[in-house]
Short mmCIF file of N, CA and C in Angstrom, two decimals:
data_model
loop_
_atom_site.label_atom_id
_atom_site.label_comp_id
_atom_site.label_asym_id
_atom_site.label_seq_id
_atom_site.Cartn_x
_atom_site.Cartn_y
_atom_site.Cartn_z
N LEU K 145 28.33 18.54 -8.70
CA LEU K 145 27.64 18.37 -9.97
C LEU K 145 26.86 19.63 -10.31
N ASP K 146 26.75 19.89 -11.59
CA ASP K 146 25.92 21.03 -11.98
C ASP K 146 24.45 20.59 -11.96
N PRO K 147 23.51 21.54 -12.01
CA PRO K 147 22.09 21.21 -11.91
C PRO K 147 21.60 20.19 -12.94
N GLU K 148 22.13 20.26 -14.16
CA GLU K 148 21.69 19.31 -15.20
C GLU K 148 22.15 17.89 -14.85
N GLN K 149 23.37 17.76 -14.35
CA GLN K 149 23.88 16.44 -13.97
C GLN K 149 23.07 15.88 -12.78
N LYS K 150 22.76 16.74 -11.81
CA LYS K 150 21.94 16.30 -10.68
C LYS K 150 20.58 15.82 -11.14
N ASP K 151 20.00 16.52 -12.11
CA ASP K 151 18.71 16.13 -12.64
C ASP K 151 18.79 14.76 -13.31
N TYR K 152 19.83 14.55 -14.11
CA TYR K 152 20.01 13.25 -14.77
C TYR K 152 20.17 12.13 -13.74
N LEU K 153 21.00 12.37 -12.74
CA LEU K 153 21.21 11.35 -11.70
C LEU K 153 19.92 11.07 -10.94
N GLY K 154 19.13 12.10 -10.68
CA GLY K 154 17.84 11.89 -10.03
C GLY K 154 16.91 11.04 -10.86
N THR K 155 16.91 11.27 -12.17
CA THR K 155 16.08 10.48 -13.08
C THR K 155 16.54 9.02 -13.09
N VAL K 156 17.85 8.81 -13.12
CA VAL K 156 18.39 7.45 -13.11
C VAL K 156 18.04 6.76 -11.79
N ARG K 157 18.19 7.46 -10.67
CA ARG K 157 17.85 6.89 -9.37
C ARG K 157 16.38 6.51 -9.31
N ASP K 158 15.49 7.40 -9.76
CA ASP K 158 14.06 7.11 -9.75
C ASP K 158 13.72 5.91 -10.62
N ALA K 159 14.34 5.83 -11.78
CA ALA K 159 14.09 4.69 -12.69
C ALA K 159 14.59 3.39 -12.06
N ALA K 160 15.75 3.44 -11.40
CA ALA K 160 16.30 2.25 -10.75
C ALA K 160 15.40 1.80 -9.61
N GLN K 161 14.89 2.73 -8.81
CA GLN K 161 14.00 2.38 -7.72
C GLN K 161 12.70 1.78 -8.25
N HIS K 162 12.18 2.33 -9.34
CA HIS K 162 10.97 1.80 -9.95
C HIS K 162 11.21 0.37 -10.44
N LEU K 163 12.33 0.16 -11.11
CA LEU K 163 12.67 -1.17 -11.62
C LEU K 163 12.86 -2.16 -10.48
N LEU K 164 13.52 -1.74 -9.42
CA LEU K 164 13.70 -2.61 -8.26
C LEU K 164 12.35 -2.99 -7.65
N GLY K 165 11.43 -2.05 -7.60
CA GLY K 165 10.09 -2.34 -7.10
C GLY K 165 9.39 -3.39 -7.94
N ILE K 166 9.52 -3.28 -9.26
CA ILE K 166 8.91 -4.26 -10.16
C ILE K 166 9.53 -5.64 -9.96
N VAL K 167 10.86 -5.70 -9.87
CA VAL K 167 11.54 -6.98 -9.66
C VAL K 167 11.09 -7.60 -8.34
N ASN K 168 11.02 -6.80 -7.27
CA ASN K 168 10.58 -7.32 -5.98
C ASN K 168 9.14 -7.81 -6.04
N ASP K 169 8.27 -7.09 -6.75
CA ASP K 169 6.88 -7.55 -6.91
C ASP K 169 6.83 -8.90 -7.62
N VAL K 170 7.60 -9.03 -8.69
CA VAL K 170 7.61 -10.30 -9.45
C VAL K 170 8.14 -11.43 -8.57
N LEU K 171 9.20 -11.18 -7.80
CA LEU K 171 9.74 -12.21 -6.91
C LEU K 171 8.74 -12.60 -5.83
N ASP K 172 8.09 -11.61 -5.22
CA ASP K 172 7.08 -11.92 -4.21
C ASP K 172 5.92 -12.69 -4.83
N PHE K 173 5.49 -12.28 -6.01
CA PHE K 173 4.40 -12.97 -6.69
C PHE K 173 4.78 -14.42 -6.97
N ALA K 174 6.01 -14.65 -7.41
CA ALA K 174 6.47 -16.02 -7.68
C ALA K 174 6.49 -16.85 -6.39
N LYS K 175 6.95 -16.26 -5.29
CA LYS K 175 6.94 -16.97 -4.01
C LYS K 175 5.52 -17.32 -3.58
N ILE K 176 4.60 -16.36 -3.76
CA ILE K 176 3.21 -16.60 -3.38
C ILE K 176 2.62 -17.72 -4.24
N GLU K 177 2.85 -17.66 -5.56
CA GLU K 177 2.31 -18.68 -6.47
C GLU K 177 2.88 -20.06 -6.15
N ALA K 178 4.14 -20.12 -5.72
CA ALA K 178 4.77 -21.39 -5.37
C ALA K 178 4.47 -21.80 -3.92
N GLN K 179 3.69 -20.99 -3.23
CA GLN K 179 3.34 -21.21 -1.83
C GLN K 179 4.60 -21.33 -0.97
N ARG K 180 5.58 -20.49 -1.25
CA ARG K 180 6.84 -20.47 -0.52
C ARG K 180 7.01 -19.22 0.33
N LEU K 181 6.03 -18.34 0.31
CA LEU K 181 6.13 -17.11 1.09
C LEU K 181 5.58 -17.38 2.49
N GLU K 182 6.40 -17.13 3.48
CA GLU K 182 5.99 -17.32 4.87
C GLU K 182 6.12 -16.01 5.61
N LEU K 183 5.27 -15.84 6.60
CA LEU K 183 5.33 -14.64 7.43
C LEU K 183 6.47 -14.77 8.43
N ASP K 184 7.11 -13.66 8.73
CA ASP K 184 8.19 -13.59 9.71
C ASP K 184 7.62 -12.92 10.95
N ILE K 185 7.20 -13.70 11.91
CA ILE K 185 6.51 -13.18 13.09
C ILE K 185 7.52 -12.59 14.07
N ALA K 186 7.27 -11.35 14.46
CA ALA K 186 8.14 -10.64 15.39
C ALA K 186 7.30 -9.64 16.18
N SER K 187 7.82 -9.21 17.32
CA SER K 187 7.18 -8.14 18.09
C SER K 187 7.57 -6.81 17.47
N PHE K 188 6.62 -5.88 17.42
CA PHE K 188 6.93 -4.57 16.86
C PHE K 188 6.04 -3.50 17.46
N ASP K 189 6.50 -2.26 17.35
CA ASP K 189 5.78 -1.08 17.81
C ASP K 189 4.99 -0.55 16.61
N LEU K 190 3.68 -0.67 16.65
CA LEU K 190 2.84 -0.30 15.51
C LEU K 190 2.96 1.18 15.15
N ILE K 191 2.97 2.05 16.14
CA ILE K 191 3.04 3.49 15.87
C ILE K 191 4.36 3.82 15.18
N GLN K 192 5.45 3.29 15.71
CA GLN K 192 6.76 3.54 15.10
C GLN K 192 6.81 2.97 13.68
N LEU K 193 6.28 1.76 13.50
CA LEU K 193 6.27 1.13 12.17
C LEU K 193 5.50 1.99 11.18
N MET K 194 4.32 2.45 11.56
CA MET K 194 3.50 3.24 10.65
C MET K 194 4.15 4.58 10.33
N GLU K 195 4.72 5.22 11.33
CA GLU K 195 5.39 6.51 11.09
C GLU K 195 6.57 6.35 10.14
N HIS K 196 7.36 5.30 10.32
CA HIS K 196 8.51 5.05 9.44
C HIS K 196 8.04 4.62 8.05
N THR K 197 6.93 3.93 7.99
CA THR K 197 6.40 3.45 6.71
C THR K 197 5.96 4.60 5.83
N ILE K 198 5.28 5.59 6.42
CA ILE K 198 4.73 6.67 5.58
C ILE K 198 5.70 7.83 5.37
N LYS K 199 6.81 7.83 6.08
CA LYS K 199 7.75 8.97 5.96
C LYS K 199 8.18 9.20 4.50
N PRO K 200 8.65 8.18 3.76
CA PRO K 200 9.05 8.45 2.36
C PRO K 200 7.87 8.89 1.49
N THR K 201 6.69 8.32 1.72
CA THR K 201 5.53 8.70 0.92
C THR K 201 5.03 10.09 1.30
N ALA K 202 5.29 10.50 2.54
CA ALA K 202 4.89 11.85 2.95
C ALA K 202 5.67 12.90 2.16
N ILE K 203 6.94 12.61 1.91
CA ILE K 203 7.75 13.53 1.11
C ILE K 203 7.20 13.61 -0.31
N GLN K 204 6.87 12.45 -0.88
CA GLN K 204 6.30 12.44 -2.23
C GLN K 204 4.95 13.16 -2.27
N ALA K 205 4.12 12.95 -1.26
CA ALA K 205 2.82 13.63 -1.19
C ALA K 205 3.02 15.14 -1.14
N GLN K 206 3.96 15.58 -0.34
CA GLN K 206 4.23 17.01 -0.23
C GLN K 206 4.68 17.58 -1.58
N GLN K 207 5.54 16.85 -2.28
CA GLN K 207 6.01 17.30 -3.60
C GLN K 207 4.86 17.40 -4.60
N GLN K 208 3.84 16.54 -4.43
CA GLN K 208 2.67 16.55 -5.32
C GLN K 208 1.60 17.54 -4.85
N GLY K 209 1.82 18.19 -3.71
CA GLY K 209 0.85 19.14 -3.18
C GLY K 209 -0.34 18.47 -2.52
N LEU K 210 -0.15 17.24 -2.03
CA LEU K 210 -1.22 16.49 -1.37
C LEU K 210 -1.02 16.48 0.14
N ASP K 211 -2.12 16.45 0.86
CA ASP K 211 -2.07 16.27 2.31
C ASP K 211 -2.05 14.78 2.58
N LEU K 212 -1.17 14.34 3.47
CA LEU K 212 -1.10 12.93 3.88
C LEU K 212 -1.19 12.89 5.39
N SER K 213 -2.16 12.13 5.89
CA SER K 213 -2.31 12.07 7.34
C SER K 213 -2.43 10.62 7.81
N LEU K 214 -1.99 10.40 9.04
CA LEU K 214 -2.05 9.10 9.69
C LEU K 214 -2.80 9.25 10.99
N GLU K 215 -3.78 8.39 11.20
CA GLU K 215 -4.53 8.38 12.45
C GLU K 215 -4.60 6.94 12.96
N ILE K 216 -4.15 6.74 14.20
CA ILE K 216 -4.21 5.42 14.83
C ILE K 216 -5.12 5.54 16.04
N ASP K 217 -6.17 4.75 16.06
CA ASP K 217 -7.12 4.72 17.17
C ASP K 217 -6.36 4.49 18.47
N PRO K 218 -6.59 5.32 19.50
CA PRO K 218 -5.87 5.14 20.77
C PRO K 218 -6.14 3.79 21.43
N LEU K 219 -7.21 3.10 21.03
CA LEU K 219 -7.52 1.79 21.60
C LEU K 219 -6.72 0.66 20.95
N VAL K 220 -5.98 0.97 19.88
CA VAL K 220 -5.12 -0.03 19.24
C VAL K 220 -3.89 -0.25 20.12
N PRO K 221 -3.59 -1.49 20.47
CA PRO K 221 -2.38 -1.73 21.27
C PRO K 221 -1.14 -1.30 20.50
N PRO K 222 -0.22 -0.58 21.17
CA PRO K 222 0.96 -0.10 20.46
C PRO K 222 1.96 -1.21 20.12
N TYR K 223 1.99 -2.27 20.92
CA TYR K 223 2.94 -3.36 20.69
C TYR K 223 2.19 -4.60 20.25
N LEU K 224 2.60 -5.14 19.11
CA LEU K 224 1.92 -6.28 18.51
C LEU K 224 2.94 -7.32 18.09
N GLN K 225 2.43 -8.50 17.73
CA GLN K 225 3.25 -9.52 17.09
C GLN K 225 2.64 -9.81 15.74
N GLY K 226 3.50 -9.93 14.76
CA GLY K 226 3.07 -10.20 13.39
C GLY K 226 4.26 -10.02 12.48
N ASP K 227 4.02 -9.84 11.21
CA ASP K 227 5.10 -9.63 10.26
C ASP K 227 5.15 -8.14 9.90
N PRO K 228 5.99 -7.37 10.58
CA PRO K 228 6.01 -5.93 10.32
C PRO K 228 6.47 -5.59 8.90
N GLY K 229 7.36 -6.38 8.33
CA GLY K 229 7.83 -6.12 6.97
C GLY K 229 6.73 -6.27 5.94
N ARG K 230 5.92 -7.31 6.08
CA ARG K 230 4.82 -7.52 5.14
C ARG K 230 3.69 -6.53 5.38
N LEU K 231 3.46 -6.16 6.64
CA LEU K 231 2.46 -5.13 6.92
C LEU K 231 2.89 -3.81 6.27
N ARG K 232 4.15 -3.48 6.41
CA ARG K 232 4.70 -2.27 5.78
C ARG K 232 4.53 -2.34 4.26
N GLN K 233 4.79 -3.51 3.67
CA GLN K 233 4.68 -3.68 2.22
C GLN K 233 3.25 -3.41 1.74
N ILE K 234 2.26 -3.88 2.48
CA ILE K 234 0.86 -3.66 2.11
C ILE K 234 0.53 -2.18 2.18
N VAL K 235 0.89 -1.55 3.28
CA VAL K 235 0.57 -0.12 3.46
C VAL K 235 1.27 0.72 2.40
N VAL K 236 2.56 0.46 2.16
CA VAL K 236 3.29 1.22 1.15
C VAL K 236 2.65 1.06 -0.22
N ASN K 237 2.24 -0.16 -0.55
CA ASN K 237 1.62 -0.40 -1.84
C ASN K 237 0.32 0.39 -1.98
N LEU K 238 -0.52 0.36 -0.95
CA LEU K 238 -1.80 1.07 -1.01
C LEU K 238 -1.60 2.59 -1.05
N VAL K 239 -0.66 3.10 -0.26
CA VAL K 239 -0.39 4.54 -0.26
C VAL K 239 0.24 4.96 -1.59
N SER K 240 1.13 4.14 -2.13
CA SER K 240 1.75 4.46 -3.42
C SER K 240 0.70 4.52 -4.52
N ASN K 241 -0.25 3.58 -4.50
CA ASN K 241 -1.35 3.63 -5.47
C ASN K 241 -2.17 4.90 -5.29
N ALA K 242 -2.45 5.26 -4.05
CA ALA K 242 -3.22 6.48 -3.79
C ALA K 242 -2.47 7.70 -4.34
N LEU K 243 -1.16 7.75 -4.12
CA LEU K 243 -0.36 8.86 -4.65
C LEU K 243 -0.39 8.88 -6.18
N LYS K 244 -0.34 7.70 -6.77
CA LYS K 244 -0.31 7.60 -8.23
C LYS K 244 -1.60 8.09 -8.86
N PHE K 245 -2.73 7.83 -8.20
CA PHE K 245 -4.03 8.12 -8.80
C PHE K 245 -4.73 9.35 -8.21
N THR K 246 -4.00 10.14 -7.40
CA THR K 246 -4.58 11.33 -6.79
C THR K 246 -3.80 12.56 -7.26
N GLU K 247 -4.47 13.44 -7.99
CA GLU K 247 -3.80 14.65 -8.49
C GLU K 247 -3.91 15.81 -7.52
N SER K 248 -5.00 15.85 -6.75
CA SER K 248 -5.17 16.93 -5.78
C SER K 248 -5.99 16.41 -4.61
N GLY K 249 -5.82 17.06 -3.47
CA GLY K 249 -6.61 16.68 -2.30
C GLY K 249 -5.78 16.01 -1.24
N SER K 250 -6.29 14.87 -0.75
CA SER K 250 -5.70 14.27 0.45
C SER K 250 -5.67 12.75 0.36
N ILE K 251 -4.81 12.20 1.22
CA ILE K 251 -4.74 10.76 1.45
C ILE K 251 -4.72 10.58 2.96
N TRP K 252 -5.63 9.73 3.45
CA TRP K 252 -5.73 9.46 4.89
C TRP K 252 -5.43 8.00 5.14
N ILE K 253 -4.59 7.75 6.13
CA ILE K 253 -4.31 6.39 6.57
C ILE K 253 -4.88 6.27 7.97
N ASN K 254 -5.68 5.24 8.18
CA ASN K 254 -6.36 5.08 9.45
C ASN K 254 -6.20 3.65 9.93
N VAL K 255 -5.91 3.48 11.22
CA VAL K 255 -5.84 2.15 11.83
C VAL K 255 -6.84 2.14 12.98
N ARG K 256 -7.79 1.20 12.91
CA ARG K 256 -8.85 1.10 13.92
C ARG K 256 -8.86 -0.28 14.58
N LYS K 257 -9.29 -0.29 15.80
CA LYS K 257 -9.48 -1.53 16.54
C LYS K 257 -10.82 -2.14 16.12
N GLN K 258 -10.81 -3.42 15.81
CA GLN K 258 -12.06 -4.14 15.57
C GLN K 258 -12.39 -5.01 16.77
N ARG K 259 -11.41 -5.85 17.17
CA ARG K 259 -11.62 -6.75 18.30
C ARG K 259 -10.27 -6.99 18.96
N ILE K 260 -10.25 -6.89 20.28
CA ILE K 260 -9.02 -7.12 21.03
C ILE K 260 -9.33 -8.15 22.11
N THR K 261 -8.51 -9.20 22.18
CA THR K 261 -8.57 -10.16 23.28
C THR K 261 -7.20 -10.18 23.94
N ASP K 262 -7.03 -11.05 24.93
CA ASP K 262 -5.73 -11.16 25.59
C ASP K 262 -4.65 -11.66 24.65
N LYS K 263 -5.05 -12.41 23.61
CA LYS K 263 -4.06 -13.04 22.74
C LYS K 263 -4.11 -12.58 21.30
N GLU K 264 -5.13 -11.79 20.92
CA GLU K 264 -5.29 -11.46 19.51
C GLU K 264 -5.87 -10.06 19.34
N ALA K 265 -5.36 -9.38 18.33
CA ALA K 265 -5.90 -8.07 17.96
C ALA K 265 -6.34 -8.14 16.51
N THR K 266 -7.58 -7.78 16.26
CA THR K 266 -8.08 -7.66 14.90
C THR K 266 -8.21 -6.18 14.62
N LEU K 267 -7.44 -5.71 13.63
CA LEU K 267 -7.40 -4.28 13.30
C LEU K 267 -7.87 -4.08 11.87
N THR K 268 -8.34 -2.88 11.57
CA THR K 268 -8.66 -2.50 10.20
C THR K 268 -7.77 -1.33 9.82
N PHE K 269 -7.03 -1.52 8.74
CA PHE K 269 -6.19 -0.48 8.16
C PHE K 269 -6.94 0.04 6.94
N SER K 270 -7.02 1.36 6.78
CA SER K 270 -7.67 1.95 5.61
C SER K 270 -6.79 3.03 5.01
N VAL K 271 -6.79 3.08 3.68
CA VAL K 271 -6.10 4.14 2.95
C VAL K 271 -7.15 4.76 2.04
N LYS K 272 -7.48 6.02 2.32
CA LYS K 272 -8.53 6.73 1.59
C LYS K 272 -7.91 7.88 0.81
N ASP K 273 -8.36 8.05 -0.43
CA ASP K 273 -7.82 9.14 -1.24
C ASP K 273 -8.94 9.91 -1.94
N THR K 274 -8.57 11.04 -2.51
CA THR K 274 -9.50 11.86 -3.28
C THR K 274 -9.17 11.76 -4.77
N GLY K 275 -8.68 10.59 -5.17
CA GLY K 275 -8.21 10.39 -6.54
C GLY K 275 -9.30 10.12 -7.55
N ILE K 276 -8.90 9.49 -8.66
CA ILE K 276 -9.80 9.31 -9.81
C ILE K 276 -10.89 8.29 -9.55
N GLY K 277 -10.71 7.39 -8.61
CA GLY K 277 -11.71 6.40 -8.29
C GLY K 277 -11.74 5.24 -9.27
N ILE K 278 -12.52 4.23 -8.91
CA ILE K 278 -12.63 3.01 -9.70
C ILE K 278 -14.11 2.70 -9.87
N PRO K 279 -14.57 2.45 -11.11
CA PRO K 279 -15.97 2.11 -11.29
C PRO K 279 -16.31 0.80 -10.58
N PRO K 280 -17.49 0.71 -9.97
CA PRO K 280 -17.87 -0.50 -9.20
C PRO K 280 -17.74 -1.80 -9.97
N GLU K 281 -17.99 -1.79 -11.28
CA GLU K 281 -17.91 -3.04 -12.04
C GLU K 281 -16.48 -3.56 -12.16
N LYS K 282 -15.49 -2.72 -11.86
CA LYS K 282 -14.09 -3.15 -11.92
C LYS K 282 -13.57 -3.64 -10.57
N HIS K 283 -14.32 -3.44 -9.49
CA HIS K 283 -13.84 -3.83 -8.16
C HIS K 283 -13.44 -5.30 -8.07
N PRO K 284 -14.22 -6.23 -8.62
CA PRO K 284 -13.85 -7.65 -8.48
C PRO K 284 -12.53 -8.03 -9.16
N THR K 285 -12.12 -7.29 -10.17
CA THR K 285 -10.93 -7.70 -10.94
C THR K 285 -9.64 -7.03 -10.50
N ILE K 286 -9.70 -5.94 -9.75
CA ILE K 286 -8.45 -5.21 -9.46
C ILE K 286 -7.51 -5.95 -8.53
N PHE K 287 -8.02 -6.98 -7.82
CA PHE K 287 -7.15 -7.76 -6.94
C PHE K 287 -6.59 -8.99 -7.64
N GLU K 288 -6.88 -9.13 -8.94
CA GLU K 288 -6.34 -10.25 -9.71
C GLU K 288 -4.98 -9.87 -10.28
N SER K 289 -4.15 -10.88 -10.51
CA SER K 289 -2.80 -10.66 -11.05
C SER K 289 -2.86 -10.03 -12.43
N PHE K 290 -1.98 -9.06 -12.65
CA PHE K 290 -1.81 -8.38 -13.93
C PHE K 290 -3.08 -7.67 -14.39
N ARG K 291 -3.95 -7.29 -13.47
CA ARG K 291 -5.19 -6.61 -13.83
C ARG K 291 -5.20 -5.23 -13.20
N GLN K 292 -5.73 -4.28 -13.95
CA GLN K 292 -5.95 -2.95 -13.42
C GLN K 292 -7.35 -2.52 -13.84
N ALA K 293 -7.78 -1.38 -13.36
CA ALA K 293 -9.15 -0.94 -13.62
C ALA K 293 -9.43 -0.83 -15.12
N GLU K 294 -8.44 -0.41 -15.89
CA GLU K 294 -8.61 -0.36 -17.35
C GLU K 294 -7.24 -0.36 -18.00
N GLY K 295 -7.18 -0.85 -19.22
CA GLY K 295 -5.91 -0.97 -19.92
C GLY K 295 -5.20 0.35 -20.10
N SER K 296 -5.93 1.41 -20.35
CA SER K 296 -5.29 2.71 -20.57
C SER K 296 -4.66 3.23 -19.28
N THR K 297 -5.15 2.76 -18.13
CA THR K 297 -4.57 3.17 -16.85
C THR K 297 -3.13 2.70 -16.76
N THR K 298 -2.86 1.48 -17.24
CA THR K 298 -1.50 0.95 -17.20
C THR K 298 -0.58 1.85 -18.00
N ARG K 299 -1.01 2.24 -19.18
CA ARG K 299 -0.15 3.08 -20.02
C ARG K 299 0.01 4.47 -19.41
N ARG K 300 -1.05 5.02 -18.85
CA ARG K 300 -0.98 6.39 -18.33
C ARG K 300 -0.23 6.47 -17.00
N PHE K 301 -0.49 5.52 -16.09
CA PHE K 301 0.07 5.62 -14.74
C PHE K 301 1.19 4.63 -14.46
N GLY K 302 1.42 3.68 -15.34
CA GLY K 302 2.47 2.69 -15.11
C GLY K 302 2.03 1.62 -14.13
N GLY K 303 2.89 0.67 -13.90
CA GLY K 303 2.61 -0.40 -12.96
C GLY K 303 2.47 -1.73 -13.66
N THR K 304 2.57 -2.79 -12.85
CA THR K 304 2.54 -4.14 -13.38
C THR K 304 1.20 -4.82 -13.21
N GLY K 305 0.35 -4.29 -12.35
CA GLY K 305 -0.89 -4.99 -12.04
C GLY K 305 -0.68 -6.10 -11.04
N LEU K 306 0.45 -6.10 -10.34
CA LEU K 306 0.72 -7.13 -9.33
C LEU K 306 0.53 -6.64 -7.91
N GLY K 307 0.63 -5.34 -7.69
CA GLY K 307 0.62 -4.80 -6.33
C GLY K 307 -0.59 -5.21 -5.51
N LEU K 308 -1.79 -5.02 -6.05
CA LEU K 308 -2.99 -5.36 -5.30
C LEU K 308 -3.16 -6.87 -5.15
N ALA K 309 -2.71 -7.64 -6.16
CA ALA K 309 -2.77 -9.10 -6.05
C ALA K 309 -1.86 -9.58 -4.93
N ILE K 310 -0.68 -8.98 -4.82
CA ILE K 310 0.25 -9.33 -3.74
C ILE K 310 -0.35 -8.93 -2.40
N CYS K 311 -0.92 -7.73 -2.33
CA CYS K 311 -1.57 -7.29 -1.09
C CYS K 311 -2.64 -8.29 -0.66
N LYS K 312 -3.46 -8.71 -1.62
CA LYS K 312 -4.53 -9.66 -1.31
C LYS K 312 -3.97 -10.95 -0.72
N GLN K 313 -2.90 -11.47 -1.31
CA GLN K 313 -2.30 -12.71 -0.83
C GLN K 313 -1.64 -12.53 0.54
N LEU K 314 -0.97 -11.40 0.74
CA LEU K 314 -0.34 -11.14 2.04
C LEU K 314 -1.39 -11.00 3.14
N VAL K 315 -2.47 -10.29 2.84
CA VAL K 315 -3.55 -10.14 3.81
C VAL K 315 -4.17 -11.51 4.13
N ALA K 316 -4.34 -12.35 3.11
CA ALA K 316 -4.88 -13.69 3.34
C ALA K 316 -3.94 -14.51 4.24
N LEU K 317 -2.62 -14.38 4.04
CA LEU K 317 -1.67 -15.07 4.91
C LEU K 317 -1.81 -14.62 6.37
N MET K 318 -2.23 -13.37 6.55
CA MET K 318 -2.43 -12.83 7.89
C MET K 318 -3.86 -13.10 8.40
N GLU K 319 -4.58 -13.98 7.68
CA GLU K 319 -5.95 -14.36 8.05
C GLU K 319 -6.91 -13.19 7.99
N GLY K 320 -6.71 -12.31 7.01
CA GLY K 320 -7.59 -11.15 6.87
C GLY K 320 -8.21 -11.07 5.49
N ASP K 321 -8.94 -10.01 5.26
CA ASP K 321 -9.59 -9.72 3.99
C ASP K 321 -9.18 -8.32 3.55
N ILE K 322 -9.24 -8.08 2.25
CA ILE K 322 -8.99 -6.75 1.70
C ILE K 322 -10.15 -6.40 0.79
N TRP K 323 -10.55 -5.13 0.80
CA TRP K 323 -11.66 -4.71 -0.03
C TRP K 323 -11.51 -3.24 -0.41
N VAL K 324 -12.30 -2.82 -1.38
CA VAL K 324 -12.27 -1.44 -1.85
C VAL K 324 -13.67 -0.87 -1.85
N ASP K 325 -13.77 0.40 -1.53
CA ASP K 325 -14.99 1.17 -1.66
C ASP K 325 -14.62 2.37 -2.53
N SER K 326 -15.16 2.41 -3.74
CA SER K 326 -14.75 3.44 -4.67
C SER K 326 -15.79 3.61 -5.76
N SER K 327 -15.83 4.81 -6.30
CA SER K 327 -16.61 5.07 -7.51
C SER K 327 -15.86 6.10 -8.33
N LEU K 328 -16.10 6.07 -9.61
CA LEU K 328 -15.37 6.92 -10.54
C LEU K 328 -15.53 8.40 -10.17
N GLY K 329 -14.40 9.09 -10.07
CA GLY K 329 -14.41 10.52 -9.78
C GLY K 329 -14.61 10.88 -8.32
N ARG K 330 -14.71 9.88 -7.43
CA ARG K 330 -14.99 10.18 -6.02
C ARG K 330 -13.94 9.61 -5.08
N GLY K 331 -12.83 9.16 -5.61
CA GLY K 331 -11.78 8.62 -4.74
C GLY K 331 -12.01 7.17 -4.40
N SER K 332 -11.07 6.64 -3.61
CA SER K 332 -11.10 5.22 -3.23
C SER K 332 -10.71 5.07 -1.78
N THR K 333 -11.25 4.03 -1.16
CA THR K 333 -10.81 3.61 0.17
C THR K 333 -10.50 2.13 0.10
N PHE K 334 -9.23 1.80 0.29
CA PHE K 334 -8.81 0.40 0.36
C PHE K 334 -8.64 0.07 1.84
N SER K 335 -9.24 -1.04 2.24
CA SER K 335 -9.18 -1.45 3.66
C SER K 335 -8.80 -2.91 3.74
N PHE K 336 -8.11 -3.24 4.82
CA PHE K 336 -7.81 -4.65 5.11
C PHE K 336 -7.78 -4.85 6.61
#
């Protein structure tokens, strides 16, 4: 293909992937609303899962001129049981949002140990960015369905307003909480 044809095909591929993401969000949201979404519990290697999860976003971060880093506390057990697919979905959603709203600087992904027993691990995952930030008065609404920090954000950055609502529901299914620490112009840290 000549360069113009490759460019067109790349645009079509990107649009198709974006549309597929929207369709999957709507399907997941419908399952959650119908209380039909169940976790698929399996054993998994957390380090391998996280490295594979951020690999595609690392390429996008590099293309945008952003630094993307992953840090996993050495005290976090490497082998866990849970739903690796849904954990990946949450992390990808949060990192994708960070990429969308960060024009320069960095994105850090951090996994920390909170409490470890013989049968249970409580971990905190955080995604911190140097992006546009969210005013504190908007924090309570960003985890609601079809809501974003402001209407013009939807037009400027795209999105359905379902990603954070889905993350909130998935985290709740995993018996956890999700929260944001952010202020306008100072970046955001989403943790669960």
